[in-house]
PDB file of C-alpha atoms in Angstrom:
ATOM      1  CA  MET A 989     -65.845 -43.133 -42.655  1.00  0.00           C
ATOM      2  CA  ASN A 990     -64.487 -39.875 -44.024  1.00  0.00           C
ATOM      3  CA  ILE A 991     -61.180 -39.815 -45.901  1.00  0.00           C
ATOM      4  CA  LEU A 992     -59.295 -36.617 -45.210  1.00  0.00           C
ATOM      5  CA  ARG A 993     -55.887 -35.077 -44.656  1.00  0.00           C
ATOM      6  CA  TYR A 994     -54.126 -35.860 -41.365  1.00  0.00           C
ATOM      7  CA  GLN A 995     -54.300 -33.249 -38.582  1.00  0.00           C
ATOM      8  CA  ASP A 996     -52.132 -33.035 -35.475  1.00  0.00           C
ATOM      9  CA  TRP A 997     -54.971 -33.882 -33.087  1.00  0.00           C
ATOM     10  CA  MET A 998     -55.091 -37.320 -34.701  1.00  0.00           C
ATOM     11  CA  ARG A 999     -51.492 -38.199 -33.810  1.00  0.00           C
ATOM     12  CA  PRO A1000     -52.155 -39.975 -30.475  1.00  0.00           C
ATOM     13  CA  GLN A1001     -54.668 -42.290 -32.144  1.00  0.00           C
ATOM     14  CA  VAL A1002     -52.377 -42.969 -35.117  1.00  0.00           C
ATOM     15  CA  ILE A1003     -49.460 -43.753 -32.800  1.00  0.00           C
ATOM     16  CA  GLU A1004     -51.614 -46.054 -30.666  1.00  0.00           C
ATOM     17  CA  MET A1005     -52.939 -47.843 -33.742  1.00  0.00           C
ATOM     18  CA  PHE A1006     -49.391 -48.647 -34.948  1.00  0.00           C
ATOM     19  CA  ALA A1007     -48.214 -49.567 -31.442  1.00  0.00           C
ATOM     20  CA  GLN A1008     -51.030 -52.096 -31.047  1.00  0.00           C
ATOM     21  CA  GLU A1009     -50.576 -53.547 -34.536  1.00  0.00           C
ATOM     22  CA  TYR A1010     -46.805 -53.979 -34.465  1.00  0.00           C
ATOM     23  CA  GLY A1011     -45.977 -54.046 -30.766  1.00  0.00           C
ATOM     24  CA  VAL A1012     -43.671 -51.034 -30.990  1.00  0.00           C
ATOM     25  CA  ASP A1013     -42.982 -48.692 -28.105  1.00  0.00           C
ATOM     26  CA  PRO A1014     -45.442 -45.779 -28.573  1.00  0.00           C
ATOM     27  CA  VAL A1015     -43.043 -43.152 -27.209  1.00  0.00           C
ATOM     28  CA  GLN A1016     -40.261 -44.199 -29.544  1.00  0.00           C
ATOM     29  CA  PHE A1017     -42.610 -44.539 -32.508  1.00  0.00           C
ATOM     30  CA  GLU A1018     -44.021 -41.064 -31.899  1.00  0.00           C
ATOM     31  CA  ARG A1019     -40.493 -39.631 -31.877  1.00  0.00           C
ATOM     32  CA  GLN A1020     -39.736 -41.392 -35.174  1.00  0.00           C
ATOM     33  CA  PHE A1021     -43.083 -40.279 -36.606  1.00  0.00           C
ATOM     34  CA  ILE A1022     -42.296 -36.631 -35.854  1.00  0.00           C
ATOM     35  CA  GLU A1023     -38.713 -36.864 -37.165  1.00  0.00           C
ATOM     36  CA  PHE A1024     -39.838 -38.540 -40.360  1.00  0.00           C
ATOM     37  CA  TYR A1025     -42.871 -36.455 -41.306  1.00  0.00           C
ATOM     38  CA  GLU A1026     -42.274 -33.093 -39.653  1.00  0.00           C
ATOM     39  CA  SER A1027     -38.661 -32.477 -40.631  1.00  0.00           C
ATOM     40  CA  PRO A1028     -38.255 -29.208 -42.594  1.00  0.00           C
ATOM     41  CA  PHE A1029     -37.382 -31.271 -45.681  1.00  0.00           C
ATOM     42  CA  GLN A1030     -40.588 -33.298 -45.543  1.00  0.00           C
ATOM     43  CA  LYS A1031     -43.340 -31.444 -43.716  1.00  0.00           C
ATOM     44  CA  ASP A1032     -44.452 -29.172 -46.568  1.00  0.00           C
ATOM     45  CA  HIS A1033     -44.399 -31.986 -49.110  1.00  0.00           C
ATOM     46  CA  CYS A1034     -45.606 -35.222 -47.522  1.00  0.00           C
ATOM     47  CA  VAL A1035     -49.240 -36.250 -47.798  1.00  0.00           C
ATOM     48  CA  ARG A1036     -50.746 -37.971 -44.760  1.00  0.00           C
ATOM     49  CA  ILE A1037     -54.252 -39.361 -45.114  1.00  0.00           C
ATOM     50  CA  VAL A1038     -56.621 -40.787 -42.523  1.00  0.00           C
ATOM     51  CA  ALA A1039     -59.961 -42.524 -42.398  1.00  0.00           C
ATOM     52  CA  GLU A1040     -61.963 -40.859 -39.614  1.00  0.00           C
ATOM     53  CA  GLU A1041     -65.489 -40.734 -38.261  1.00  0.00           C
ATOM     54  CA  ASN A1042     -66.817 -38.886 -35.213  1.00  0.00           C
ATOM     55  CA  GLY A1043     -63.307 -38.282 -33.921  1.00  0.00           C
ATOM     56  CA  LYS A1044     -62.242 -41.926 -34.291  1.00  0.00           C
ATOM     57  CA  VAL A1045     -59.265 -42.674 -36.554  1.00  0.00           C
ATOM     58  CA  GLY A1046     -59.712 -45.940 -38.417  1.00  0.00           C
ATOM     59  CA  GLY A1047     -56.857 -45.860 -40.918  1.00  0.00           C
ATOM     60  CA  PHE A1048     -53.654 -44.111 -41.944  1.00  0.00           C
ATOM     61  CA  GLN A1049     -51.811 -43.879 -45.268  1.00  0.00           C
ATOM     62  CA  SER A1050     -48.903 -41.657 -46.223  1.00  0.00           C
ATOM     63  CA  PHE A1051     -47.015 -40.583 -49.322  1.00  0.00           C
ATOM     64  CA  PHE A1052     -43.702 -38.986 -48.461  1.00  0.00           C
ATOM     65  CA  TYR A1053     -41.657 -36.846 -50.813  1.00  0.00           C
ATOM     66  CA  TRP A1054     -38.908 -38.964 -52.381  1.00  0.00           C
ATOM     67  CA  PRO A1055     -37.384 -36.996 -55.277  1.00  0.00           C
ATOM     68  CA  LEU A1056     -36.156 -38.839 -58.341  1.00  0.00           C
ATOM     69  CA  THR A1057     -33.881 -37.514 -61.052  1.00  0.00           C
ATOM     70  CA  HIS A1058     -33.717 -38.132 -64.805  1.00  0.00           C
ATOM     71  CA  GLU A1059     -31.959 -36.149 -67.514  1.00  0.00           C
ATOM     72  CA  GLY A1060     -30.800 -33.663 -64.897  1.00  0.00           C
ATOM     73  CA  LYS A1061     -34.325 -32.794 -63.813  1.00  0.00           C
ATOM     74  CA  THR A1062     -35.996 -33.406 -60.455  1.00  0.00           C
ATOM     75  CA  ILE A1063     -39.069 -35.616 -60.610  1.00  0.00           C
ATOM     76  CA  ARG A1064     -41.733 -34.935 -57.998  1.00  0.00           C
ATOM     77  CA  ALA A1065     -42.094 -38.475 -56.671  1.00  0.00           C
ATOM     78  CA  PHE A1066     -43.764 -39.740 -53.498  1.00  0.00           C
ATOM     79  CA  GLN A1067     -43.145 -43.080 -51.841  1.00  0.00           C
ATOM     80  CA  SER A1068     -46.079 -44.910 -50.266  1.00  0.00           C
ATOM     81  CA  GLY A1069     -45.558 -46.134 -46.730  1.00  0.00           C
ATOM     82  CA  ASN A1070     -46.913 -46.662 -43.222  1.00  0.00           C
ATOM     83  CA  SER A1071     -50.222 -48.019 -44.476  1.00  0.00           C
ATOM     84  CA  LEU A1072     -52.571 -49.350 -41.818  1.00  0.00           C
ATOM     85  CA  VAL A1073     -56.281 -49.891 -41.237  1.00  0.00           C
ATOM     86  CA  HIS A1074     -57.514 -50.477 -37.690  1.00  0.00           C
ATOM     87  CA  PRO A1075     -58.751 -54.089 -37.166  1.00  0.00           C
ATOM     88  CA  ASP A1076     -62.244 -52.817 -36.335  1.00  0.00           C
ATOM     89  CA  PHE A1077     -62.610 -51.217 -39.773  1.00  0.00           C
ATOM     90  CA  ARG A1078     -61.036 -53.742 -42.120  1.00  0.00           C
ATOM     91  CA  GLY A1079     -62.987 -55.198 -45.009  1.00  0.00           C
ATOM     92  CA  LYS A1080     -64.727 -51.897 -45.735  1.00  0.00           C
ATOM     93  CA  GLY A1081     -62.498 -50.717 -48.597  1.00  0.00           C
ATOM     94  CA  LEU A1082     -60.852 -47.981 -46.521  1.00  0.00           C
ATOM     95  CA  PHE A1083     -57.330 -48.734 -47.759  1.00  0.00           C
ATOM     96  CA  ALA A1084     -58.366 -48.307 -51.404  1.00  0.00           C
ATOM     97  CA  LYS A1085     -60.214 -45.089 -50.560  1.00  0.00           C
ATOM     98  CA  MET A1086     -57.131 -43.658 -48.835  1.00  0.00           C
ATOM     99  CA  LEU A1087     -54.992 -44.586 -51.843  1.00  0.00           C
ATOM    100  CA  ASP A1088     -57.476 -42.896 -54.178  1.00  0.00           C
ATOM    101  CA  TRP A1089     -57.635 -39.668 -52.142  1.00  0.00           C
ATOM    102  CA  ILE A1090     -54.306 -38.354 -53.445  1.00  0.00           C
ATOM    103  CA  HIS A1091     -55.570 -38.493 -57.044  1.00  0.00           C
ATOM    104  CA  LEU A1092     -58.798 -36.541 -56.503  1.00  0.00           C
ATOM    105  CA  PRO A1093     -58.594 -33.230 -58.448  1.00  0.00           C
ATOM    106  CA  GLU A1094     -60.143 -31.246 -55.608  1.00  0.00           C
ATOM    107  CA  ASN A1095     -57.219 -32.169 -53.316  1.00  0.00           C
ATOM    108  CA  ASN A1096     -54.777 -30.440 -55.685  1.00  0.00           C
ATOM    109  CA  ILE A1097     -51.738 -32.661 -55.046  1.00  0.00           C
ATOM    110  CA  ALA A1098     -48.945 -31.913 -57.519  1.00  0.00           C
ATOM    111  CA  LEU A1099     -47.069 -35.106 -58.356  1.00  0.00           C
ATOM    112  CA  ASP A1100     -45.302 -36.827 -61.225  1.00  0.00           C
ATOM    113  CA  VAL A1101     -45.268 -40.385 -59.936  1.00  0.00           C
ATOM    114  CA  LEU A1102     -46.052 -42.473 -56.869  1.00  0.00           C
ATOM    115  CA  ILE A1103     -43.741 -45.363 -56.015  1.00  0.00           C
ATOM    116  CA  GLY A1104     -43.834 -48.116 -53.420  1.00  0.00           C
ATOM    117  CA  PHE A1105     -42.140 -51.245 -52.134  1.00  0.00           C
ATOM    118  CA  PRO A1106     -45.038 -53.167 -50.561  1.00  0.00           C
ATOM    119  CA  VAL A1107     -44.788 -56.245 -48.407  1.00  0.00           C
ATOM    120  CA  GLU A1108     -46.461 -59.447 -49.563  1.00  0.00           C
ATOM    121  CA  ALA A1109     -49.577 -58.820 -47.454  1.00  0.00           C
ATOM    122  CA  SER A1110     -50.412 -55.505 -49.138  1.00  0.00           C
ATOM    123  CA  TYR A1111     -49.129 -56.130 -52.668  1.00  0.00           C
ATOM    124  CA  ASN A1112     -52.433 -57.402 -54.082  1.00  0.00           C
ATOM    125  CA  SER A1113     -54.335 -54.464 -52.608  1.00  0.00           C
ATOM    126  CA  PHE A1114     -52.130 -52.053 -54.558  1.00  0.00           C
ATOM    127  CA  ILE A1115     -52.519 -54.058 -57.765  1.00  0.00           C
ATOM    128  CA  ARG A1116     -56.304 -54.044 -57.378  1.00  0.00           C
ATOM    129  CA  ASN A1117     -55.996 -50.273 -57.005  1.00  0.00           C
ATOM    130  CA  LYS A1118     -54.416 -50.186 -60.501  1.00  0.00           C
ATOM    131  CA  TRP A1119     -50.823 -49.678 -59.465  1.00  0.00           C
ATOM    132  CA  GLN A1120     -48.279 -51.076 -61.917  1.00  0.00           C
ATOM    133  CA  ASN A1121     -45.619 -53.646 -61.025  1.00  0.00           C
ATOM    134  CA  PRO A1122     -43.126 -52.855 -63.823  1.00  0.00           C
ATOM    135  CA  PHE A1123     -40.188 -54.605 -62.141  1.00  0.00           C
ATOM    136  CA  ASN A1124     -38.944 -55.941 -58.832  1.00  0.00           C
ATOM    137  CA  LEU A1125     -35.655 -55.643 -56.997  1.00  0.00           C
ATOM    138  CA  GLN A1126     -34.037 -59.054 -57.299  1.00  0.00           C
ATOM    139  CA  TRP A1127     -31.550 -60.101 -54.620  1.00  0.00           C
ATOM    140  CA  TYR A1128     -28.106 -61.407 -55.552  1.00  0.00           C
ATOM    141  CA  ILE A1129     -25.342 -62.598 -53.250  1.00  0.00           C
ATOM    142  CA  LYS A1130     -21.625 -63.234 -53.563  1.00  0.00           C
ATOM    143  CA  PRO A1131     -19.884 -65.469 -50.989  1.00  0.00           C
ATOM    144  CA  MET A1132     -16.754 -63.895 -49.542  1.00  0.00           C
ATOM    145  CA  ARG A1133     -14.889 -65.225 -46.472  1.00  0.00           C
ATOM    146  CA  PRO A1134     -17.470 -67.011 -44.319  1.00  0.00           C
ATOM    147  CA  VAL A1135     -15.003 -68.729 -41.957  1.00  0.00           C
ATOM    148  CA  SER A1136     -12.832 -65.661 -41.372  1.00  0.00           C
ATOM    149  CA  SER A1137     -15.953 -63.569 -40.849  1.00  0.00           C
ATOM    150  CA  LEU A1138     -16.787 -65.549 -37.700  1.00  0.00           C
ATOM    151  CA  PHE A1139     -13.845 -63.879 -35.983  1.00  0.00           C
ATOM    152  CA  SER A1140     -14.098 -60.454 -37.589  1.00  0.00           C
ATOM    153  CA  GLN A1141     -15.670 -57.196 -36.465  1.00  0.00           C
ATOM    154  CA  PRO A1142     -16.703 -55.702 -39.797  1.00  0.00           C
ATOM    155  CA  SER A1143     -18.767 -52.801 -38.417  1.00  0.00           C
ATOM    156  CA  LYS A1144     -15.872 -51.626 -36.270  1.00  0.00           C
ATOM    157  CA  LYS A1145     -13.274 -52.000 -39.009  1.00  0.00           C
ATOM    158  CA  LEU A1146     -15.391 -50.414 -41.707  1.00  0.00           C
ATOM    159  CA  SER A1147     -16.239 -47.495 -39.425  1.00  0.00           C
ATOM    160  CA  LYS A1148     -12.540 -46.931 -38.826  1.00  0.00           C
ATOM    161  CA  LYS A1149     -11.732 -47.199 -42.532  1.00  0.00           C
ATOM    162  CA  PHE A1150     -14.576 -45.211 -44.083  1.00  0.00           C
ATOM    163  CA  GLY A1151     -15.812 -43.086 -41.201  1.00  0.00           C
ATOM    164  CA  PRO A1152     -19.363 -41.708 -41.006  1.00  0.00           C
ATOM    165  CA  ARG A1153     -21.309 -40.852 -44.131  1.00  0.00           C
ATOM    166  CA  ALA A1154     -21.189 -37.261 -45.289  1.00  0.00           C
ATOM    167  CA  PRO A1155     -24.096 -35.626 -47.140  1.00  0.00           C
ATOM    168  CA  LYS A1156     -23.223 -35.349 -50.816  1.00  0.00           C
ATOM    169  CA  LYS A1157     -24.616 -33.837 -53.996  1.00  0.00           C
ATOM    170  CA  MET A1158     -24.022 -35.755 -57.217  1.00  0.00           C
ATOM    171  CA  ALA A1159     -25.189 -35.219 -60.775  1.00  0.00           C
ATOM    172  CA  LEU A1160     -26.015 -38.797 -61.775  1.00  0.00           C
ATOM    173  CA  SER A1161     -26.041 -40.345 -65.218  1.00  0.00           C
ATOM    174  CA  PRO A1162     -28.741 -38.472 -67.188  1.00  0.00           C
ATOM    175  CA  ASP A1163     -29.869 -41.523 -69.158  1.00  0.00           C
ATOM    176  CA  ALA A1164     -31.284 -43.350 -66.119  1.00  0.00           C
ATOM    177  CA  PHE A1165     -33.765 -42.834 -63.266  1.00  0.00           C
ATOM    178  CA  TYR A1166     -32.379 -42.597 -59.722  1.00  0.00           C
ATOM    179  CA  VAL A1167     -33.448 -41.366 -56.327  1.00  0.00           C
ATOM    180  CA  GLU A1168     -31.942 -37.891 -56.239  1.00  0.00           C
ATOM    181  CA  GLN A1169     -28.547 -37.650 -54.544  1.00  0.00           C
ATOM    182  CA  ASN A1170     -28.293 -34.285 -52.779  1.00  0.00           C
ATOM    183  CA  VAL A1171     -27.201 -32.802 -49.460  1.00  0.00           C
ATOM    184  CA  GLU A1172     -30.660 -31.840 -48.178  1.00  0.00           C
ATOM    185  CA  PHE A1173     -32.136 -35.269 -48.791  1.00  0.00           C
ATOM    186  CA  ASP A1174     -29.105 -36.976 -47.218  1.00  0.00           C
ATOM    187  CA  ARG A1175     -29.345 -34.846 -44.088  1.00  0.00           C
ATOM    188  CA  TYR A1176     -33.038 -35.614 -43.798  1.00  0.00           C
ATOM    189  CA  ARG A1177     -32.525 -39.369 -44.082  1.00  0.00           C
ATOM    190  CA  PHE A1178     -29.464 -39.522 -41.834  1.00  0.00           C
ATOM    191  CA  GLN A1179     -31.353 -38.048 -38.884  1.00  0.00           C
ATOM    192  CA  PHE A1180     -33.675 -41.009 -38.403  1.00  0.00           C
ATOM    193  CA  GLN A1181     -31.441 -43.870 -39.579  1.00  0.00           C
ATOM    194  CA  GLN A1182     -29.810 -45.889 -36.821  1.00  0.00           C
ATOM    195  CA  GLY A1183     -26.855 -48.215 -37.228  1.00  0.00           C
ATOM    196  CA  HIS A1184     -23.553 -48.268 -39.072  1.00  0.00           C
ATOM    197  CA  TYR A1185     -23.848 -47.018 -42.635  1.00  0.00           C
ATOM    198  CA  HIS A1186     -20.865 -46.402 -44.885  1.00  0.00           C
ATOM    199  CA  ARG A1187     -19.990 -44.964 -48.273  1.00  0.00           C
ATOM    200  CA  PHE A1188     -17.250 -45.691 -50.765  1.00  0.00           C
ATOM    201  CA  GLU A1189     -16.420 -43.481 -53.736  1.00  0.00           C
ATOM    202  CA  TYR A1190     -14.616 -44.416 -56.912  1.00  0.00           C
ATOM    203  CA  SER A1191     -13.277 -41.929 -59.447  1.00  0.00           C
ATOM    204  CA  GLU A1192     -11.510 -42.090 -62.770  1.00  0.00           C
ATOM    205  CA  SER A1193     -11.395 -39.955 -65.896  1.00  0.00           C
ATOM    206  CA  SER A1194     -14.610 -41.468 -67.274  1.00  0.00           C
ATOM    207  CA  GLY A1195     -16.752 -41.023 -64.196  1.00  0.00           C
ATOM    208  CA  HIS A1196     -17.474 -41.183 -60.495  1.00  0.00           C
ATOM    209  CA  ALA A1197     -19.483 -43.724 -58.493  1.00  0.00           C
ATOM    210  CA  LEU A1198     -20.822 -43.773 -54.943  1.00  0.00           C
ATOM    211  CA  PHE A1199     -21.657 -46.989 -53.068  1.00  0.00           C
ATOM    212  CA  GLU A1200     -23.716 -46.964 -49.878  1.00  0.00           C
ATOM    213  CA  PHE A1201     -23.630 -50.081 -47.720  1.00  0.00           C
ATOM    214  CA  LYS A1202     -24.108 -51.469 -44.231  1.00  0.00           C
ATOM    215  CA  ILE A1203     -23.358 -54.587 -42.188  1.00  0.00           C
ATOM    216  CA  GLN A1204     -26.132 -56.739 -40.795  1.00  0.00           C
ATOM    217  CA  THR A1205     -25.822 -59.938 -38.784  1.00  0.00           C
ATOM    218  CA  ARG A1206     -28.053 -62.929 -39.483  1.00  0.00           C
ATOM    219  CA  LYS A1207     -28.643 -65.751 -37.010  1.00  0.00           C
ATOM    220  CA  LYS A1208     -26.223 -64.130 -34.550  1.00  0.00           C
ATOM    221  CA  TYR A1209     -23.039 -64.910 -36.469  1.00  0.00           C
ATOM    222  CA  ILE A1210     -23.532 -64.600 -40.249  1.00  0.00           C
ATOM    223  CA  LYS A1211     -22.120 -61.193 -41.202  1.00  0.00           C
ATOM    224  CA  GLU A1212     -23.564 -59.797 -44.402  1.00  0.00           C
ATOM    225  CA  LEU A1213     -22.546 -56.648 -46.249  1.00  0.00           C
ATOM    226  CA  VAL A1214     -25.595 -55.137 -47.958  1.00  0.00           C
ATOM    227  CA  ILE A1215     -24.997 -52.765 -50.869  1.00  0.00           C
ATOM    228  CA  GLY A1216     -27.918 -50.368 -50.604  1.00  0.00           C
ATOM    229  CA  LYS A1217     -27.320 -48.325 -53.700  1.00  0.00           C
ATOM    230  CA  VAL A1218     -24.873 -47.560 -56.469  1.00  0.00           C
ATOM    231  CA  CYS A1219     -24.875 -44.019 -57.853  1.00  0.00           C
ATOM    232  CA  PRO A1220     -22.759 -43.661 -61.011  1.00  0.00           C
ATOM    233  CA  THR A1221     -22.231 -40.613 -63.197  1.00  0.00           C
ATOM    234  CA  SER A1222     -22.051 -42.988 -66.165  1.00  0.00           C
ATOM    235  CA  THR A1223     -23.933 -46.220 -66.878  1.00  0.00           C
ATOM    236  CA  ASP A1224     -21.115 -47.560 -69.051  1.00  0.00           C
ATOM    237  CA  LYS A1225     -20.799 -51.251 -68.220  1.00  0.00           C
ATOM    238  CA  SER A1226     -16.996 -51.350 -68.079  1.00  0.00           C
ATOM    239  CA  PHE A1227     -16.832 -48.278 -65.859  1.00  0.00           C
ATOM    240  CA  ILE A1228     -19.370 -49.651 -63.371  1.00  0.00           C
ATOM    241  CA  GLN A1229     -17.591 -53.009 -63.227  1.00  0.00           C
ATOM    242  CA  ARG A1230     -14.268 -51.290 -62.517  1.00  0.00           C
ATOM    243  CA  ALA A1231     -15.963 -49.285 -59.754  1.00  0.00           C
ATOM    244  CA  PHE A1232     -17.467 -52.475 -58.298  1.00  0.00           C
ATOM    245  CA  LYS A1233     -14.139 -54.301 -58.373  1.00  0.00           C
ATOM    246  CA  SER A1234     -12.427 -51.415 -56.616  1.00  0.00           C
ATOM    247  CA  PHE A1235     -15.149 -51.350 -53.966  1.00  0.00           C
ATOM    248  CA  MET A1236     -15.047 -55.117 -53.373  1.00  0.00           C
ATOM    249  CA  LYS A1237     -11.267 -55.100 -53.182  1.00  0.00           C
ATOM    250  CA  GLU A1238     -11.287 -52.315 -50.601  1.00  0.00           C
ATOM    251  CA  VAL A1239     -13.902 -54.087 -48.460  1.00  0.00           C
ATOM    252  CA  ASN A1240     -12.062 -57.412 -48.657  1.00  0.00           C
ATOM    253  CA  ARG A1241      -8.820 -55.727 -47.683  1.00  0.00           C
ATOM    254  CA  THR A1242     -10.455 -54.013 -44.709  1.00  0.00           C
ATOM    255  CA  THR A1243     -12.487 -56.814 -43.122  1.00  0.00           C
ATOM    256  CA  ALA A1244     -14.082 -60.233 -43.592  1.00  0.00           C
ATOM    257  CA  VAL A1245     -17.784 -60.839 -44.247  1.00  0.00           C
ATOM    258  CA  ALA A1246     -19.624 -64.052 -45.057  1.00  0.00           C
ATOM    259  CA  PHE A1247     -21.194 -62.631 -48.202  1.00  0.00           C
ATOM    260  CA  VAL A1248     -22.152 -59.452 -50.028  1.00  0.00           C
ATOM    261  CA  SER A1249     -25.737 -58.865 -51.183  1.00  0.00           C
ATOM    262  CA  ILE A1250     -27.408 -56.415 -53.528  1.00  0.00           C
ATOM    263  CA  ALA A1251     -30.936 -55.969 -54.919  1.00  0.00           C
ATOM    264  CA  ILE A1252     -31.240 -54.745 -58.524  1.00  0.00           C
ATOM    265  CA  ASN A1253     -33.875 -54.075 -61.179  1.00  0.00           C
ATOM    266  CA  ASP A1254     -34.851 -57.497 -62.561  1.00  0.00           C
ATOM    267  CA  HIS A1255     -35.933 -55.940 -65.881  1.00  0.00           C
ATOM    268  CA  SER A1256     -32.506 -54.444 -66.542  1.00  0.00           C
ATOM    269  CA  GLU A1257     -30.385 -56.800 -68.609  1.00  0.00           C
ATOM    270  CA  GLN A1258     -27.462 -54.411 -68.208  1.00  0.00           C
ATOM    271  CA  GLN A1259     -27.591 -54.416 -64.399  1.00  0.00           C
ATOM    272  CA  GLN A1260     -27.982 -58.194 -64.283  1.00  0.00           C
ATOM    273  CA  THR A1261     -25.040 -58.730 -66.629  1.00  0.00           C
ATOM    274  CA  ILE A1262     -22.812 -56.414 -64.592  1.00  0.00           C
ATOM    275  CA  ILE A1263     -23.647 -58.221 -61.355  1.00  0.00           C
ATOM    276  CA  GLU A1264     -23.450 -61.752 -62.708  1.00  0.00           C
ATOM    277  CA  GLU A1265     -20.103 -61.149 -64.410  1.00  0.00           C
ATOM    278  CA  LEU A1266     -18.786 -60.000 -61.026  1.00  0.00           C
ATOM    279  CA  GLY A1267     -19.673 -63.395 -59.521  1.00  0.00           C
ATOM    280  CA  PHE A1268     -23.007 -62.585 -57.872  1.00  0.00           C
ATOM    281  CA  LYS A1269     -25.675 -65.314 -57.906  1.00  0.00           C
ATOM    282  CA  LYS A1270     -29.432 -64.826 -57.951  1.00  0.00           C
ATOM    283  CA  ILE A1271     -31.336 -66.087 -54.898  1.00  0.00           C
ATOM    284  CA  ASP A1272     -35.044 -66.673 -54.295  1.00  0.00           C
ATOM    285  CA  ARG A1273     -35.763 -63.277 -52.739  1.00  0.00           C
ATOM    286  CA  LYS A1274     -37.142 -60.091 -54.194  1.00  0.00           C
ATOM    287  CA  ILE A1275     -38.630 -56.746 -53.238  1.00  0.00           C
ATOM    288  CA  TYR A1276     -41.793 -55.661 -55.012  1.00  0.00           C
ATOM    289  CA  PHE A1277     -41.665 -52.319 -56.797  1.00  0.00           C
ATOM    290  CA  ILE A1278     -44.905 -50.583 -57.777  1.00  0.00           C
ATOM    291  CA  ALA A1279     -45.747 -47.264 -59.401  1.00  0.00           C
ATOM    292  CA  LYS A1280     -48.747 -45.133 -60.318  1.00  0.00           C
ATOM    293  CA  GLY A1281     -49.409 -41.680 -61.691  1.00  0.00           C
ATOM    294  CA  PRO A1282     -48.962 -39.548 -64.820  1.00  0.00           C
ATOM    295  CA  MET A1283     -45.326 -40.457 -65.431  1.00  0.00           C
ATOM    296  CA  ALA A1284     -45.861 -44.163 -64.745  1.00  0.00           C
ATOM    297  CA  ASP A1285     -48.612 -44.222 -67.365  1.00  0.00           C
ATOM    298  CA  LYS A1286     -46.222 -42.907 -70.025  1.00  0.00           C
ATOM    299  CA  ILE A1287     -43.170 -45.083 -69.369  1.00  0.00           C
ATOM    300  CA  THR A1288     -42.847 -48.117 -71.628  1.00  0.00           C
ATOM    301  CA  ASP A1289     -39.288 -49.161 -70.722  1.00  0.00           C
ATOM    302  CA  TRP A1290     -38.368 -49.418 -67.035  1.00  0.00           C
ATOM    303  CA  SER A1291     -34.975 -51.047 -67.557  1.00  0.00           C
ATOM    304  CA  ASN A1292     -33.108 -47.786 -66.929  1.00  0.00           C
ATOM    305  CA  TRP A1293     -34.389 -47.432 -63.361  1.00  0.00           C
ATOM    306  CA  TRP A1294     -31.469 -47.807 -60.925  1.00  0.00           C
ATOM    307  CA  LEU A1295     -32.994 -48.363 -57.505  1.00  0.00           C
ATOM    308  CA  GLY A1296     -31.697 -50.332 -54.520  1.00  0.00           C
ATOM    309  CA  ARG A1297     -32.458 -51.345 -50.957  1.00  0.00           C
ATOM    310  CA  ALA A1298     -31.212 -47.989 -49.646  1.00  0.00           C
ATOM    311  CA  ASP A1299     -33.890 -46.186 -51.675  1.00  0.00           C
ATOM    312  CA  ILE A1300     -36.603 -47.638 -49.440  1.00  0.00           C
ATOM    313  CA  ASP A1301     -37.547 -45.578 -46.394  1.00  0.00           C
ATOM    314  CA  THR A1302     -36.797 -48.491 -44.031  1.00  0.00           C
ATOM    315  CA  TRP A1303     -33.109 -48.694 -45.003  1.00  0.00           C
TER     316      TRP A1303
END
């Protein structure tokens, strides 16, 4: 099969391929597909790749623009996602060929780094394709008020307290790597995210910090508050712990949840110390993080990467 850039005539086949694989509603998935890839923020940047032969689409792979920031500069990063090979064409190396396409000089794709958060089933395929796995996002939890949470309505109370998220531009700590926090990127992401998302901001003379979080319910009655990301203007340990304590106090005063969870860089001793000293405990769950490209080849210390669950496209 030929590996080439996606064209609009291929969309019905791509949509049908995903609908059959995952049992999603094709009409709804097509709407999400268009919102995600063809938004003004994304459409001139994202790279969509297909395996095709004689008009038949046999695979799809995308890299969507996901800007990072470090030392005040924007890093041209792309996140891998929506990878799928049609059942009729598996075992032919198509996935690896689609991954390789973006690196071919003749395709002239300008990038600094590719990143990804693969599921277990695809992790080994990326590693065989020479992606690095420099760290993972390790989950931690902190029990809160499990009994009281049975009778609480955290989404309703948090919505009343914090209101809807507002797009925001922040200049983050220059000594670390983050997903860029700016108005355009926020607006793009907000348009296809469904559910109740909230933000809390903490300020003092030494810095400012933004927390993004949401409520999810497990097994019908276990109410969990998930901290998706923490964006500080300083990575000073004491400052971040004060910001965390203020955030936790405000949440606890507003509503009751069974526990709070957060996923952090498992190669960052600083992040682990901050979390553990706040009473969070490590659990047996993690999210793979992978990277490839010119910048990834040069980095020797990944401990200053501050990524979280909200930095994944499926947040």
